[in-house]
Coordinates of C-alpha atoms and ligand atoms in Angstrom, one line a residue:
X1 CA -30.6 10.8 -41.0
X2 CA -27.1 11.7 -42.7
X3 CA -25.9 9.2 -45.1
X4 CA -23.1 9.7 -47.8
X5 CA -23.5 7.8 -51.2
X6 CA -21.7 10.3 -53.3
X7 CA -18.6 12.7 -52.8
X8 CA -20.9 15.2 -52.6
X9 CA -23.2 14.8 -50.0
X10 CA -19.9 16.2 -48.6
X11 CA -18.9 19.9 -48.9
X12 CA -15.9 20.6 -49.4
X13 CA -15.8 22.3 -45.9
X14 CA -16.6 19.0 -44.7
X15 CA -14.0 17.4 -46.8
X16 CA -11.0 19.5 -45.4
X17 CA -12.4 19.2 -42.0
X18 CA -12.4 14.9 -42.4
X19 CA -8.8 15.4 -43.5
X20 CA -8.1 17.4 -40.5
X21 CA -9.3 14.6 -38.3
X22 CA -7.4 11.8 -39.9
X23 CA -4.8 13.2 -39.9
X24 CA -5.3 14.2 -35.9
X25 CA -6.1 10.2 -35.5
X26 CA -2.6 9.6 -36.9
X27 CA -1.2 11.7 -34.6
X28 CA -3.2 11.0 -31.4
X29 CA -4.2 8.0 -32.2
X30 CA -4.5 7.1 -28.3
X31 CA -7.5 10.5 -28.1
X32 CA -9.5 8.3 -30.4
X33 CA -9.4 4.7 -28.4
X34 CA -12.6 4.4 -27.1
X35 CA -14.9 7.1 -29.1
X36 CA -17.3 4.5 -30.2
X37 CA -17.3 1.7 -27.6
X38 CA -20.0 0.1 -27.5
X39 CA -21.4 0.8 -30.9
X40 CA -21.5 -1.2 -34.0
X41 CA -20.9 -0.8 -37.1
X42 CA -22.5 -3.1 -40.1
X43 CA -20.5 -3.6 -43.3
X44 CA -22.9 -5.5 -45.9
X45 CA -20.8 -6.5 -48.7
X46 CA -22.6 -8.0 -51.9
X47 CA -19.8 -7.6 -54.2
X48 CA -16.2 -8.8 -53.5
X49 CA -13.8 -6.2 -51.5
X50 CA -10.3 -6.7 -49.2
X51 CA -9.6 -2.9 -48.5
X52 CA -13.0 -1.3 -48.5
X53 CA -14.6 -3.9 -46.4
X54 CA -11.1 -4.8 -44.1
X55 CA -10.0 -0.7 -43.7
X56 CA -14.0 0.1 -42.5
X57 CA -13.9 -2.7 -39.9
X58 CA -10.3 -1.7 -38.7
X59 CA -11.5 1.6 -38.4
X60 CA -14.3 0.6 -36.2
X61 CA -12.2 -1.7 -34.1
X62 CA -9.7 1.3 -33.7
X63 CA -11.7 3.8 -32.5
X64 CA -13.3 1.3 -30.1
X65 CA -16.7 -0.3 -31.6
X66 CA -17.8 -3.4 -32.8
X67 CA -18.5 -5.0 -36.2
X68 CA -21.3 -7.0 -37.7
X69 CA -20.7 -8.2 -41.0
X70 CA -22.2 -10.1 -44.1
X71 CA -19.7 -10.6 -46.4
X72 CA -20.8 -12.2 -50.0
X73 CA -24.2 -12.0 -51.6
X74 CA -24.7 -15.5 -50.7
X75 CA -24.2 -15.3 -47.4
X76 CA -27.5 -13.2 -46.6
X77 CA -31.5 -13.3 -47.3
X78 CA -30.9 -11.2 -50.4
X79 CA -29.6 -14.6 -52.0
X80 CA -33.6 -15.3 -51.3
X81 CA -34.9 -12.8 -52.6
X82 CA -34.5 -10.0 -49.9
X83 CA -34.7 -6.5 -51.1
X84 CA -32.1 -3.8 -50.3
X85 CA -34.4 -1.8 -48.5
X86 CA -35.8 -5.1 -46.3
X87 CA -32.1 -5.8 -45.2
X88 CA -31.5 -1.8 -44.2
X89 CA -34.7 -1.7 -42.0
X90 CA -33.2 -5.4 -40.4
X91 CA -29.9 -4.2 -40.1
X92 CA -31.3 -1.0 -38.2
X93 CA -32.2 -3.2 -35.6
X94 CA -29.1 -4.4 -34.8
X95 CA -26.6 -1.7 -36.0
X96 CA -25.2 2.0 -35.3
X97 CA -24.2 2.8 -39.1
X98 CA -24.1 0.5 -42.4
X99 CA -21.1 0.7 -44.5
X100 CA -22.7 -1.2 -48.2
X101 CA -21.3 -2.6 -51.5
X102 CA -23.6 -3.6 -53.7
X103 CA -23.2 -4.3 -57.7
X104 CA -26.0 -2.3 -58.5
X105 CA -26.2 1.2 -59.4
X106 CA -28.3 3.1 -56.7
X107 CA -28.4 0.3 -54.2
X108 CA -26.8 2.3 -51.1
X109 CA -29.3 5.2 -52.0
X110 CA -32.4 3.1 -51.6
X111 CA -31.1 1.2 -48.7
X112 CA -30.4 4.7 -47.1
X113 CA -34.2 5.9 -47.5
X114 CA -35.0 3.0 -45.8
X115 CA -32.6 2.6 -42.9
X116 CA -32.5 4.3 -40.0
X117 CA -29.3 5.0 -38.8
X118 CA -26.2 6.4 -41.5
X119 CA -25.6 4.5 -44.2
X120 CA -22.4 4.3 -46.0
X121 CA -22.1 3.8 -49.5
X122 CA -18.7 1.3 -49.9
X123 CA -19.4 1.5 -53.6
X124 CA -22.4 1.0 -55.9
X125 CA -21.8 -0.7 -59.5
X126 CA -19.9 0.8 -62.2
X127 CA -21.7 4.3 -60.2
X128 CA -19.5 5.6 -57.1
X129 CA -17.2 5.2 -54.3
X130 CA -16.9 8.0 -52.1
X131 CA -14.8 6.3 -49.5
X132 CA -12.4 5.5 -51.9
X133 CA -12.2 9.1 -53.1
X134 CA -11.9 9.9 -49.1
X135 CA -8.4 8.0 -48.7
X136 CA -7.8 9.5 -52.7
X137 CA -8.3 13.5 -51.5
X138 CA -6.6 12.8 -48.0
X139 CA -3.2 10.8 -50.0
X140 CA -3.5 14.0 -52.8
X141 CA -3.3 16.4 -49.4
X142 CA -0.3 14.7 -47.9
X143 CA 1.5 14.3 -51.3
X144 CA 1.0 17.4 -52.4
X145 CA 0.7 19.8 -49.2
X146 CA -2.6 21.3 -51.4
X147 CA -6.0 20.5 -53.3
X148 CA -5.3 22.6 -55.9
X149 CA -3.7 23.4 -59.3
X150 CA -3.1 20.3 -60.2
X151 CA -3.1 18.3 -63.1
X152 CA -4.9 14.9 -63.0
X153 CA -4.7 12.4 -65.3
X154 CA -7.0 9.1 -65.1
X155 CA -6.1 6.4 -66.9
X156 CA -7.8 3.1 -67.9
X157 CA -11.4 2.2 -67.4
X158 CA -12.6 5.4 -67.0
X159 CA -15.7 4.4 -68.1
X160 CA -16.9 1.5 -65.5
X161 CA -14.2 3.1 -62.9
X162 CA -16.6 4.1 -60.0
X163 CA -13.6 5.9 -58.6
X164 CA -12.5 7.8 -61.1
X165 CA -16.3 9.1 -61.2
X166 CA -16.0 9.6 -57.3
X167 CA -12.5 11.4 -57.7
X168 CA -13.4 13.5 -60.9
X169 CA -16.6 14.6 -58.9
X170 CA -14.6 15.4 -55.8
X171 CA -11.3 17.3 -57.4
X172 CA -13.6 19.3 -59.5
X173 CA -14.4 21.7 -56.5
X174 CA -11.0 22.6 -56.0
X175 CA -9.3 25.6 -58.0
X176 CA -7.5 25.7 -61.0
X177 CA -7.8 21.9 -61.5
X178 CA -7.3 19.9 -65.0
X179 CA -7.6 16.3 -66.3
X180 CA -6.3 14.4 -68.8
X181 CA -8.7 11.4 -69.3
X182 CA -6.6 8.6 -70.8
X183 CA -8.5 5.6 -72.1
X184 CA -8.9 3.0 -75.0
X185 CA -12.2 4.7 -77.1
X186 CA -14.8 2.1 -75.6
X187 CA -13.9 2.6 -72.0
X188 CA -14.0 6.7 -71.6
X189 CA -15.5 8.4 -69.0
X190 CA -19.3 8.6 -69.5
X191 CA -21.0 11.2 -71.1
X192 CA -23.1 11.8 -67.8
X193 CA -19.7 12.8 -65.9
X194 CA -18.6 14.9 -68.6
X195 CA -22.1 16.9 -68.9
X196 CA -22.6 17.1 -65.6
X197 CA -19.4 18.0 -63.9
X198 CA -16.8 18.5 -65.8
X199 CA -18.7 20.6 -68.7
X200 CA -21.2 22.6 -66.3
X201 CA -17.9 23.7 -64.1
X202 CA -16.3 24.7 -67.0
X203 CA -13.0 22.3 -65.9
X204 CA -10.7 21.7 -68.4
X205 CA -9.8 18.2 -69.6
X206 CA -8.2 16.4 -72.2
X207 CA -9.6 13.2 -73.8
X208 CA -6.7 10.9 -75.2
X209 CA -5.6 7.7 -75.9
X210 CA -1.9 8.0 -75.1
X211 CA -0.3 7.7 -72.0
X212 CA 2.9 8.9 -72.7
X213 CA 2.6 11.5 -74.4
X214 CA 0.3 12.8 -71.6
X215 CA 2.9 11.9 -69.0
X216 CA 5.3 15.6 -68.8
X217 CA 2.5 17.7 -67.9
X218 CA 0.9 15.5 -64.8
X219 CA 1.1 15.8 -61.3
X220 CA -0.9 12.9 -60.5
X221 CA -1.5 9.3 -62.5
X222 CA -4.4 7.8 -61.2
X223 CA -4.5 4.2 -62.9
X224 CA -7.7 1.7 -63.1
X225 CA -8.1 -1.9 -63.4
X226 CA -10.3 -2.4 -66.4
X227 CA -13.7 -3.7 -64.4
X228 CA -13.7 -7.2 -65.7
X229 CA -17.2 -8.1 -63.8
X230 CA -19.1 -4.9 -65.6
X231 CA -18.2 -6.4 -69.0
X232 CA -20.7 -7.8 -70.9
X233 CA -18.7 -9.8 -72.5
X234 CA -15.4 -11.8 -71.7
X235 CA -14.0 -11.4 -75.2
X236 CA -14.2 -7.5 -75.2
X237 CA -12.4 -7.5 -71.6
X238 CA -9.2 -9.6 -72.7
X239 CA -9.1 -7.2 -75.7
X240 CA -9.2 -4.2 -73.3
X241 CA -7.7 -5.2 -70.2
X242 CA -3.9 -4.9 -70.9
X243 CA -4.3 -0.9 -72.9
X244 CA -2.5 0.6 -70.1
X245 CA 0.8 -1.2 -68.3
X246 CA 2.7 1.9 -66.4
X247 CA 6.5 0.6 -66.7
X248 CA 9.6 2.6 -65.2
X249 CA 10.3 2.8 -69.1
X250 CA 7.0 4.9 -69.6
X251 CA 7.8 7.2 -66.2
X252 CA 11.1 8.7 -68.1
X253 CA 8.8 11.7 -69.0
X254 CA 7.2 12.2 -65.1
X255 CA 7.7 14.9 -63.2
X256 CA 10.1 14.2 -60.7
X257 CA 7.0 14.6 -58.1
X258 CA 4.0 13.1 -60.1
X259 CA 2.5 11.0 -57.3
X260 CA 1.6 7.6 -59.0
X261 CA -2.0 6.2 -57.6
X262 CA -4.3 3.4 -58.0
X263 CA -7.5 2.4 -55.9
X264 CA -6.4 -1.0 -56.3
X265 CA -7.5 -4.3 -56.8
X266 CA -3.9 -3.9 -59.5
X267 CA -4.0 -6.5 -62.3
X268 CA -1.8 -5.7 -64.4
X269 CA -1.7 -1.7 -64.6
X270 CA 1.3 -0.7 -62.9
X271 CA 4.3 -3.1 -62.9
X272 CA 6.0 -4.4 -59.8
X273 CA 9.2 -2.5 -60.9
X274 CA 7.5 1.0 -59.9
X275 CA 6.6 -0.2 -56.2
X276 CA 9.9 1.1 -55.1
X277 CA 10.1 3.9 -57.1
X278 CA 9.3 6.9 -54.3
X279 CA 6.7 8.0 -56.5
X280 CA 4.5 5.5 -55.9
X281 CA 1.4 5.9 -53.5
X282 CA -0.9 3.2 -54.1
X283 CA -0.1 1.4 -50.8
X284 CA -0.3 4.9 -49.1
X285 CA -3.6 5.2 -50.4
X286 CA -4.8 1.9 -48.7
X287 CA -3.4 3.2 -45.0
X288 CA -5.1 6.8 -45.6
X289 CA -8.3 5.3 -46.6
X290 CA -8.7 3.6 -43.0
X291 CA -8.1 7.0 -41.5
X292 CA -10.6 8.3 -43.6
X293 CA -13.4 6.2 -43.0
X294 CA -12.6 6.4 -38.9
X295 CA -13.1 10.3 -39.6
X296 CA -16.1 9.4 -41.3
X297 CA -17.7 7.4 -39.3
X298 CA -16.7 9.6 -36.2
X299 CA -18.5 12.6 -38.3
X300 CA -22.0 10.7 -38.8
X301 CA -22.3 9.0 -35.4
X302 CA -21.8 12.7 -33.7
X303 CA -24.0 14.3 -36.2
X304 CA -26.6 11.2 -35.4
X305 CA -26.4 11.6 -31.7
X306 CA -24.9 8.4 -31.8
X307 CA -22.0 9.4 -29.5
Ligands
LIG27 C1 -12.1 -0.3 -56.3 C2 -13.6 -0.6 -56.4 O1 -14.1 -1.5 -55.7 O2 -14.3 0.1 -57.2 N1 -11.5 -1.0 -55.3 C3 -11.4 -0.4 -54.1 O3 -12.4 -0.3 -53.4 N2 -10.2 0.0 -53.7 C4 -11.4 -0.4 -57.6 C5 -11.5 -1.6 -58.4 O4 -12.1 -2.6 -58.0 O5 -10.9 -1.7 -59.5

């Protein structure tokens, strides 16, 4: 059974071809009505969400289907005790495909060895979020008009950012790509990334502190919220959570086509004053993302004989 819990359980084939079908579903949206009456999707959320959860379920509803939903950790059996791969098997029963946040590392993956229809993973810990890098590549595509040579620069917590980890994994099979990895020392992107992908590909990247300085040579800003709930302690977050404010003050530099992004939750990362600012695609990024996951889903309920 086909799940996806990281970027790349997708090729990149695969990638273009979901950005070819969103962005078919935005223009025929009407084609798409009734593709998966009947069926039901299950989003299991253990760890707060509004877009993740919210865009999968809209993008169920708008291609016809149904939705079953648990919505907290304490709203389920796993608040007694219920293991991840106990609830998959359940949810089987009743379900088409699982979309699943989960605050630990590895959750989806277990629950997808277990279930029995596609599972989906909506984000696991300070780990990864491939959906989120799905409305990321497809807002990057419409920006832009092309995947690659770029320069990317990630800034904040790169470190318990799960999509920047998702992203970096993701943008790092397209040509001629760079990053500028901007983060406070304690918060850089972990070693595993750097070893892994961006070192074994032979990418280029920059590790810095500075933000503006930085600013001239990007084409993309992708800010983070510093993860307050993967802290170990509170003190450590308040000292770390304001590194990074992007003000129209610190965009003087910017190309005149950077596109500004941000998964979102924003804090405090990018001020108000940039919303109008025609750079800005954070709110872009939140429409794309349901198109994204309606390709998605549409992908693994064919390839599951689903419909
Ligand atoms: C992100 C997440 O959950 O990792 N939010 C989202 O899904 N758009 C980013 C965050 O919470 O900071």
């Amino acid at each position: 059974m086909r799940s996806v819990i990281d970027i790349v359980d997708l090729s990149v084939k695969e990638l273009d071809e979901l950005m070819k079908t969103a962005c078919d579903i935005i223009e025929n949206p009407e084609k798409y009505q009734e593709v998966c009456k009947h069926k039901k999707l299950a989003t299991l959320f253990f760890e707060p969400s509004t877009r993740t959860r919210l865009s999968f379920e809209a993008a169920m509803y708008e291609l016809g289907g149904n939705v079953i939903s648990v919505s907290s950790a304490g709203a389920s059996s796993a608040a007694k005790g219920e293991s991840v791969a106990d609830t998959a098997k359940t949810v089987s029963c009743y379900a088409d495909i699982i979309a699943m946040r989960h605050p630990k590392e590895g959750a989806a993956l277990v629950a997808s060895r277990a279930a029995t229809i596609p599972v989906i993973n909506a984000g696991d810990g300070g780990h990864n979020h491939p959906t989120q890098t799905l409305a990321d590549l497809l807002t990057i595509y419409r920006e832009k008009g092309h995947m690659d040579n770029l320069t990317i620069g990630l800034c904040g917590d790169l470190k318990f950012g799960r999509t920047v980890h998702s992203l970096i994994n993701a943008m790092s099979r397209y040509d001629n790509i760079r990053f500028v990895l901007i983060s406070p020392e304690e918060l850089k992107v972990p070693s595993y990334v750097k070893k892994d992908v961006l070192q074994k590909k032979g990418i280029p990247y920059l590790q810095t502190t500075d933000l503006e300085t930085a600013m001239p040579e990007l084409d993309i800003l992708y800010m983070t919220r510093v993860q307050r709930e993967r802290f170990f302690n509170e003190e450590d977050y308040l000292r770390l959570k304001d590194s990074y404010i992007l003000t129209p003050q610190k965009l003087r530099n910017a190309k005149d086509d950077l596109a500004i992004m941000h998964p979102l939750p924003r804090v405090n990362e990018i001020s108000i004053a940039i919303d109008d600012d025609p750079r800005a695609c954070y709110f872009k990024q939140v429409l794309n993302g349901k198109y994204m996951r309606m390709a998605l889903i549409l992908k693994l309920l064919k390839e599951a004989g689903t419909i």
